[in-house]
Amino acid sequence: MVTPKELVGAGLYPNEESVIQEALRVLWQERPQLRIEWAAYQYQTESISLAKAAALAGVSFDRMKEILVKRGIQPRLGVDTADEARQEWETIKQMLRDEKDAH
């Protein structure tokens, strides 16, 4: 197995962090179920909103709700602060832009 250090030594990447970032990016692309698992975990631990979980998982807001319910995770709907509302709105706008660009 090749190591990040070897790839940097061969001049293929500027540093080990770049190797790791690229490997994770490809992993997310090739194994979308991991993205869903990670998003559900992040949501369940209350570190991200439903909209952010959906964006991370690469699924729609409604699909993410379905995924959570099937896992026995009760969706938290609504926001507690104005700042959370702004963040939620920015995330939704980004999701819509990404969806538009994909078509």
CSV table of N, CA and C in Angstrom, one decimal:
chain,number,residue,atom,x,y,z
A,1,MET,N,0.9,-1.2,0.0
A,1,MET,CA,0.0,0.0,0.0
A,1,MET,C,0.9,1.2,0.0
A,2,VAL,N,0.6,2.2,-0.8
A,2,VAL,CA,1.3,3.4,-0.9
A,2,VAL,C,0.9,4.3,0.2
A,3,THR,N,1.9,5.1,0.7
A,3,THR,CA,1.6,6.1,1.8
A,3,THR,C,1.5,7.5,1.3
A,4,PRO,N,0.8,8.4,2.0
A,4,PRO,CA,0.8,9.8,1.6
A,4,PRO,C,2.2,10.4,1.4
A,5,LYS,N,3.1,10.0,2.3
A,5,LYS,CA,4.5,10.5,2.3
A,5,LYS,C,5.2,10.1,1.0
A,6,GLU,N,4.9,8.9,0.5
A,6,GLU,CA,5.5,8.4,-0.7
A,6,GLU,C,5.0,9.2,-1.9
A,7,LEU,N,3.7,9.5,-1.9
A,7,LEU,CA,3.1,10.3,-3.0
A,7,LEU,C,3.7,11.7,-3.0
A,8,VAL,N,3.9,12.3,-1.9
A,8,VAL,CA,4.5,13.6,-1.8
A,8,VAL,C,6.0,13.5,-2.3
A,9,GLY,N,6.7,12.5,-1.9
A,9,GLY,CA,8.1,12.3,-2.3
A,9,GLY,C,8.2,12.1,-3.8
A,10,ALA,N,7.2,11.5,-4.4
A,10,ALA,CA,7.2,11.4,-5.9
A,10,ALA,C,6.8,12.6,-6.6
A,11,GLY,N,6.5,13.7,-5.9
A,11,GLY,CA,6.1,14.9,-6.5
A,11,GLY,C,4.7,15.0,-7.0
A,12,LEU,N,3.8,14.0,-6.6
A,12,LEU,CA,2.5,14.0,-7.1
A,12,LEU,C,1.5,14.9,-6.3
A,13,TYR,N,1.9,15.2,-5.1
A,13,TYR,CA,1.1,16.1,-4.3
A,13,TYR,C,2.1,17.0,-3.5
A,14,PRO,N,1.6,18.3,-3.2
A,14,PRO,CA,2.5,19.2,-2.5
A,14,PRO,C,2.8,18.8,-1.0
A,15,ASN,N,1.8,18.1,-0.4
A,15,ASN,CA,2.0,17.8,1.0
A,15,ASN,C,1.0,16.6,1.3
A,16,GLU,N,1.2,16.0,2.5
A,16,GLU,CA,0.4,14.9,2.9
A,16,GLU,C,-1.0,15.3,3.1
A,17,GLU,N,-1.3,16.5,3.6
A,17,GLU,CA,-2.7,16.9,3.8
A,17,GLU,C,-3.4,16.9,2.5
A,18,SER,N,-2.8,17.3,1.4
A,18,SER,CA,-3.4,17.3,0.0
A,18,SER,C,-3.8,15.9,-0.4
A,19,VAL,N,-2.9,14.9,-0.1
A,19,VAL,CA,-3.2,13.5,-0.4
A,19,VAL,C,-4.4,13.1,0.4
A,20,ILE,N,-4.5,13.4,1.7
A,20,ILE,CA,-5.6,13.0,2.5
A,20,ILE,C,-6.9,13.6,2.0
A,21,GLN,N,-6.9,14.9,1.7
A,21,GLN,CA,-8.1,15.6,1.2
A,21,GLN,C,-8.6,15.0,-0.1
A,22,GLU,N,-7.7,14.7,-1.0
A,22,GLU,CA,-8.1,14.1,-2.3
A,22,GLU,C,-8.7,12.7,-2.0
A,23,ALA,N,-8.1,12.0,-1.2
A,23,ALA,CA,-8.5,10.6,-0.9
A,23,ALA,C,-10.0,10.6,-0.3
A,24,LEU,N,-10.2,11.6,0.6
A,24,LEU,CA,-11.5,11.7,1.2
A,24,LEU,C,-12.6,12.2,0.2
A,25,ARG,N,-12.2,13.1,-0.7
A,25,ARG,CA,-13.1,13.6,-1.7
A,25,ARG,C,-13.5,12.4,-2.6
A,26,VAL,N,-12.6,11.6,-3.0
A,26,VAL,CA,-12.9,10.5,-3.9
A,26,VAL,C,-13.7,9.5,-3.1
A,27,LEU,N,-13.4,9.2,-1.9
A,27,LEU,CA,-14.2,8.3,-1.0
A,27,LEU,C,-15.6,8.7,-1.0
A,28,TRP,N,-15.9,10.0,-0.7
A,28,TRP,CA,-17.3,10.5,-0.7
A,28,TRP,C,-18.0,10.3,-2.0
A,29,GLN,N,-17.3,10.5,-3.1
A,29,GLN,CA,-17.9,10.3,-4.4
A,29,GLN,C,-18.2,8.9,-4.7
A,30,GLU,N,-17.3,8.0,-4.4
A,30,GLU,CA,-17.4,6.6,-4.7
A,30,GLU,C,-18.3,5.8,-3.8
A,31,ARG,N,-18.5,6.3,-2.6
A,31,ARG,CA,-19.3,5.6,-1.6
A,31,ARG,C,-20.3,6.5,-1.0
A,32,PRO,N,-21.4,6.9,-1.7
A,32,PRO,CA,-22.3,7.9,-1.2
A,32,PRO,C,-23.0,7.5,0.1
A,33,GLN,N,-23.1,6.2,0.4
A,33,GLN,CA,-23.7,5.7,1.6
A,33,GLN,C,-22.9,6.2,2.8
A,34,LEU,N,-21.6,6.4,2.7
A,34,LEU,CA,-20.8,6.9,3.8
A,34,LEU,C,-21.2,8.4,4.1
A,35,ARG,N,-21.5,9.1,3.0
A,35,ARG,CA,-21.9,10.5,3.2
A,35,ARG,C,-23.3,10.5,4.0
A,36,ILE,N,-24.2,9.6,3.6
A,36,ILE,CA,-25.5,9.6,4.3
A,36,ILE,C,-25.2,9.2,5.8
A,37,GLU,N,-24.4,8.2,6.0
A,37,GLU,CA,-24.1,7.7,7.4
A,37,GLU,C,-23.5,8.9,8.2
A,38,TRP,N,-22.6,9.6,7.6
A,38,TRP,CA,-21.9,10.7,8.3
A,38,TRP,C,-22.9,11.8,8.6
A,39,ALA,N,-23.7,12.1,7.6
A,39,ALA,CA,-24.7,13.2,7.8
A,39,ALA,C,-25.7,12.8,8.9
A,40,ALA,N,-26.2,11.6,8.9
A,40,ALA,CA,-27.1,11.2,10.0
A,40,ALA,C,-26.4,11.2,11.4
A,41,TYR,N,-25.2,10.8,11.4
A,41,TYR,CA,-24.5,10.9,12.7
A,41,TYR,C,-24.3,12.3,13.2
A,42,GLN,N,-23.9,13.2,12.3
A,42,GLN,CA,-23.7,14.6,12.6
A,42,GLN,C,-25.0,15.2,13.1
A,43,TYR,N,-26.1,14.9,12.4
A,43,TYR,CA,-27.4,15.4,12.7
A,43,TYR,C,-27.8,14.9,14.1
A,44,GLN,N,-27.7,13.6,14.3
A,44,GLN,CA,-28.1,13.0,15.6
A,44,GLN,C,-27.4,13.6,16.8
A,45,THR,N,-26.1,13.9,16.6
A,45,THR,CA,-25.4,14.5,17.7
A,45,THR,C,-25.6,16.0,17.8
A,46,GLU,N,-26.6,16.5,17.0
A,46,GLU,CA,-27.0,17.9,17.0
A,46,GLU,C,-25.9,18.9,16.7
A,47,SER,N,-25.0,18.5,15.9
A,47,SER,CA,-24.0,19.4,15.5
A,47,SER,C,-24.3,20.1,14.1
A,48,ILE,N,-25.3,19.6,13.4
A,48,ILE,CA,-25.7,20.2,12.2
A,48,ILE,C,-27.2,20.2,12.0
A,49,SER,N,-27.7,21.1,11.2
A,49,SER,CA,-29.2,21.2,11.0
A,49,SER,C,-29.6,20.1,9.9
A,50,LEU,N,-30.9,20.0,9.8
A,50,LEU,CA,-31.4,19.0,8.8
A,50,LEU,C,-31.0,19.4,7.4
A,51,ALA,N,-31.1,20.7,7.1
A,51,ALA,CA,-30.7,21.2,5.8
A,51,ALA,C,-29.2,20.9,5.5
A,52,LYS,N,-28.4,21.1,6.5
A,52,LYS,CA,-26.9,20.8,6.4
A,52,LYS,C,-26.7,19.3,6.2
A,53,ALA,N,-27.5,18.6,7.0
A,53,ALA,CA,-27.3,17.1,6.8
A,53,ALA,C,-27.7,16.7,5.4
A,54,ALA,N,-28.8,17.2,4.9
A,54,ALA,CA,-29.2,16.9,3.5
A,54,ALA,C,-28.1,17.2,2.5
A,55,ALA,N,-27.6,18.4,2.7
A,55,ALA,CA,-26.5,18.9,1.8
A,55,ALA,C,-25.3,18.0,1.9
A,56,LEU,N,-24.9,17.6,3.1
A,56,LEU,CA,-23.7,16.8,3.3
A,56,LEU,C,-24.0,15.4,2.7
A,57,ALA,N,-25.2,14.9,2.8
A,57,ALA,CA,-25.5,13.5,2.3
A,57,ALA,C,-25.7,13.5,0.8
A,58,GLY,N,-25.9,14.7,0.2
A,58,GLY,CA,-26.2,14.8,-1.2
A,58,GLY,C,-27.6,14.4,-1.6
A,59,VAL,N,-28.5,14.6,-0.7
A,59,VAL,CA,-29.9,14.2,-0.9
A,59,VAL,C,-30.8,15.5,-0.6
A,60,SER,N,-32.1,15.4,-1.0
A,60,SER,CA,-33.0,16.5,-0.8
A,60,SER,C,-33.3,16.6,0.7
A,61,PHE,N,-33.9,17.7,1.1
A,61,PHE,CA,-34.3,17.9,2.5
A,61,PHE,C,-35.3,16.9,2.9
A,62,ASP,N,-36.3,16.6,2.0
A,62,ASP,CA,-37.4,15.6,2.3
A,62,ASP,C,-36.8,14.2,2.4
A,63,ARG,N,-35.9,13.9,1.5
A,63,ARG,CA,-35.3,12.6,1.5
A,63,ARG,C,-34.5,12.4,2.8
A,64,MET,N,-33.8,13.4,3.3
A,64,MET,CA,-33.0,13.3,4.5
A,64,MET,C,-34.0,13.1,5.7
A,65,LYS,N,-35.1,13.7,5.7
A,65,LYS,CA,-36.1,13.5,6.7
A,65,LYS,C,-36.5,12.0,6.7
A,66,GLU,N,-36.8,11.5,5.6
A,66,GLU,CA,-37.2,10.1,5.4
A,66,GLU,C,-36.1,9.2,6.0
A,67,ILE,N,-34.8,9.4,5.6
A,67,ILE,CA,-33.7,8.6,6.1
A,67,ILE,C,-33.6,8.6,7.6
A,68,LEU,N,-33.8,9.8,8.2
A,68,LEU,CA,-33.7,9.9,9.6
A,68,LEU,C,-34.8,9.2,10.3
A,69,VAL,N,-36.0,9.3,9.8
A,69,VAL,CA,-37.2,8.7,10.4
A,69,VAL,C,-37.0,7.1,10.3
A,70,LYS,N,-36.5,6.6,9.2
A,70,LYS,CA,-36.3,5.2,9.1
A,70,LYS,C,-35.3,4.7,10.1
A,71,ARG,N,-34.4,5.5,10.5
A,71,ARG,CA,-33.4,5.2,11.5
A,71,ARG,C,-33.8,5.4,12.9
A,72,GLY,N,-35.1,5.9,13.1
A,72,GLY,CA,-35.6,6.2,14.4
A,72,GLY,C,-35.1,7.5,15.0
A,73,ILE,N,-34.6,8.4,14.1
A,73,ILE,CA,-34.1,9.7,14.6
A,73,ILE,C,-35.2,10.7,14.3
A,74,GLN,N,-35.7,11.3,15.3
A,74,GLN,CA,-36.8,12.3,15.2
A,74,GLN,C,-36.2,13.6,14.6
A,75,PRO,N,-36.7,14.0,13.4
A,75,PRO,CA,-36.2,15.3,12.9
A,75,PRO,C,-36.6,16.5,13.8
A,76,ARG,N,-35.6,17.4,13.9
A,76,ARG,CA,-35.8,18.6,14.7
A,76,ARG,C,-36.2,19.7,13.6
A,77,LEU,N,-37.4,20.1,13.7
A,77,LEU,CA,-37.8,21.1,12.7
A,77,LEU,C,-37.9,22.5,13.3
A,78,GLY,N,-37.5,23.5,12.6
A,78,GLY,CA,-37.5,24.8,13.1
A,78,GLY,C,-36.1,25.2,13.6
A,79,VAL,N,-36.0,26.4,13.9
A,79,VAL,CA,-34.7,26.9,14.4
A,79,VAL,C,-34.9,27.6,15.8
A,80,ASP,N,-33.9,27.8,16.6
A,80,ASP,CA,-34.0,28.4,17.9
A,80,ASP,C,-33.6,29.9,17.9
A,81,THR,N,-32.7,30.3,16.9
A,81,THR,CA,-32.3,31.6,16.9
A,81,THR,C,-32.3,32.2,15.5
A,82,ALA,N,-32.2,33.5,15.4
A,82,ALA,CA,-32.2,34.2,14.1
A,82,ALA,C,-30.9,33.8,13.3
A,83,ASP,N,-29.8,33.6,14.0
A,83,ASP,CA,-28.6,33.2,13.4
A,83,ASP,C,-28.7,31.8,12.8
A,84,GLU,N,-29.4,30.9,13.5
A,84,GLU,CA,-29.6,29.6,12.9
A,84,GLU,C,-30.5,29.7,11.7
A,85,ALA,N,-31.5,30.5,11.7
A,85,ALA,CA,-32.4,30.7,10.6
A,85,ALA,C,-31.6,31.2,9.4
A,86,ARG,N,-30.7,32.2,9.6
A,86,ARG,CA,-29.8,32.7,8.5
A,86,ARG,C,-29.0,31.6,7.9
A,87,GLN,N,-28.3,30.8,8.8
A,87,GLN,CA,-27.5,29.7,8.4
A,87,GLN,C,-28.3,28.7,7.6
A,88,GLU,N,-29.5,28.4,8.1
A,88,GLU,CA,-30.3,27.4,7.4
A,88,GLU,C,-30.7,27.9,6.0
A,89,TRP,N,-31.0,29.2,5.9
A,89,TRP,CA,-31.4,29.8,4.6
A,89,TRP,C,-30.2,29.7,3.6
A,90,GLU,N,-29.0,30.1,4.1
A,90,GLU,CA,-27.8,30.0,3.3
A,90,GLU,C,-27.6,28.6,2.8
A,91,THR,N,-27.7,27.6,3.6
A,91,THR,CA,-27.5,26.2,3.2
A,91,THR,C,-28.6,25.8,2.2
A,92,ILE,N,-29.8,26.2,2.4
A,92,ILE,CA,-30.9,25.8,1.4
A,92,ILE,C,-30.6,26.5,0.1
A,93,LYS,N,-30.2,27.8,0.1
A,93,LYS,CA,-29.8,28.5,-1.2
A,93,LYS,C,-28.7,27.7,-1.9
A,94,GLN,N,-27.7,27.3,-1.2
A,94,GLN,CA,-26.6,26.6,-1.8
A,94,GLN,C,-27.0,25.3,-2.4
A,95,MET,N,-27.9,24.6,-1.7
A,95,MET,CA,-28.4,23.3,-2.2
A,95,MET,C,-29.2,23.6,-3.5
A,96,LEU,N,-30.0,24.6,-3.6
A,96,LEU,CA,-30.7,24.9,-4.8
A,96,LEU,C,-29.8,25.3,-5.9
A,97,ARG,N,-28.7,26.0,-5.6
A,97,ARG,CA,-27.7,26.4,-6.7
A,97,ARG,C,-27.0,25.1,-7.2
A,98,ASP,N,-26.7,24.2,-6.2
A,98,ASP,CA,-26.0,23.0,-6.6
A,98,ASP,C,-26.9,22.1,-7.5
A,99,GLU,N,-28.2,22.1,-7.1
A,99,GLU,CA,-29.2,21.3,-7.9
A,99,GLU,C,-29.3,21.8,-9.3
A,100,LYS,N,-29.4,23.2,-9.4
A,100,LYS,CA,-29.6,23.8,-10.7
A,100,LYS,C,-28.3,23.6,-11.5
A,101,ASP,N,-27.1,23.6,-10.9
A,101,ASP,CA,-25.9,23.4,-11.7
A,101,ASP,C,-25.8,22.0,-12.2
A,102,ALA,N,-26.4,21.0,-11.4
A,102,ALA,CA,-26.3,19.6,-11.8
A,102,ALA,C,-27.2,19.3,-13.0
A,103,HIS,N,-28.2,20.1,-13.3
A,103,HIS,CA,-29.1,19.9,-14.4
A,103,HIS,C,-28.7,20.7,-15.6
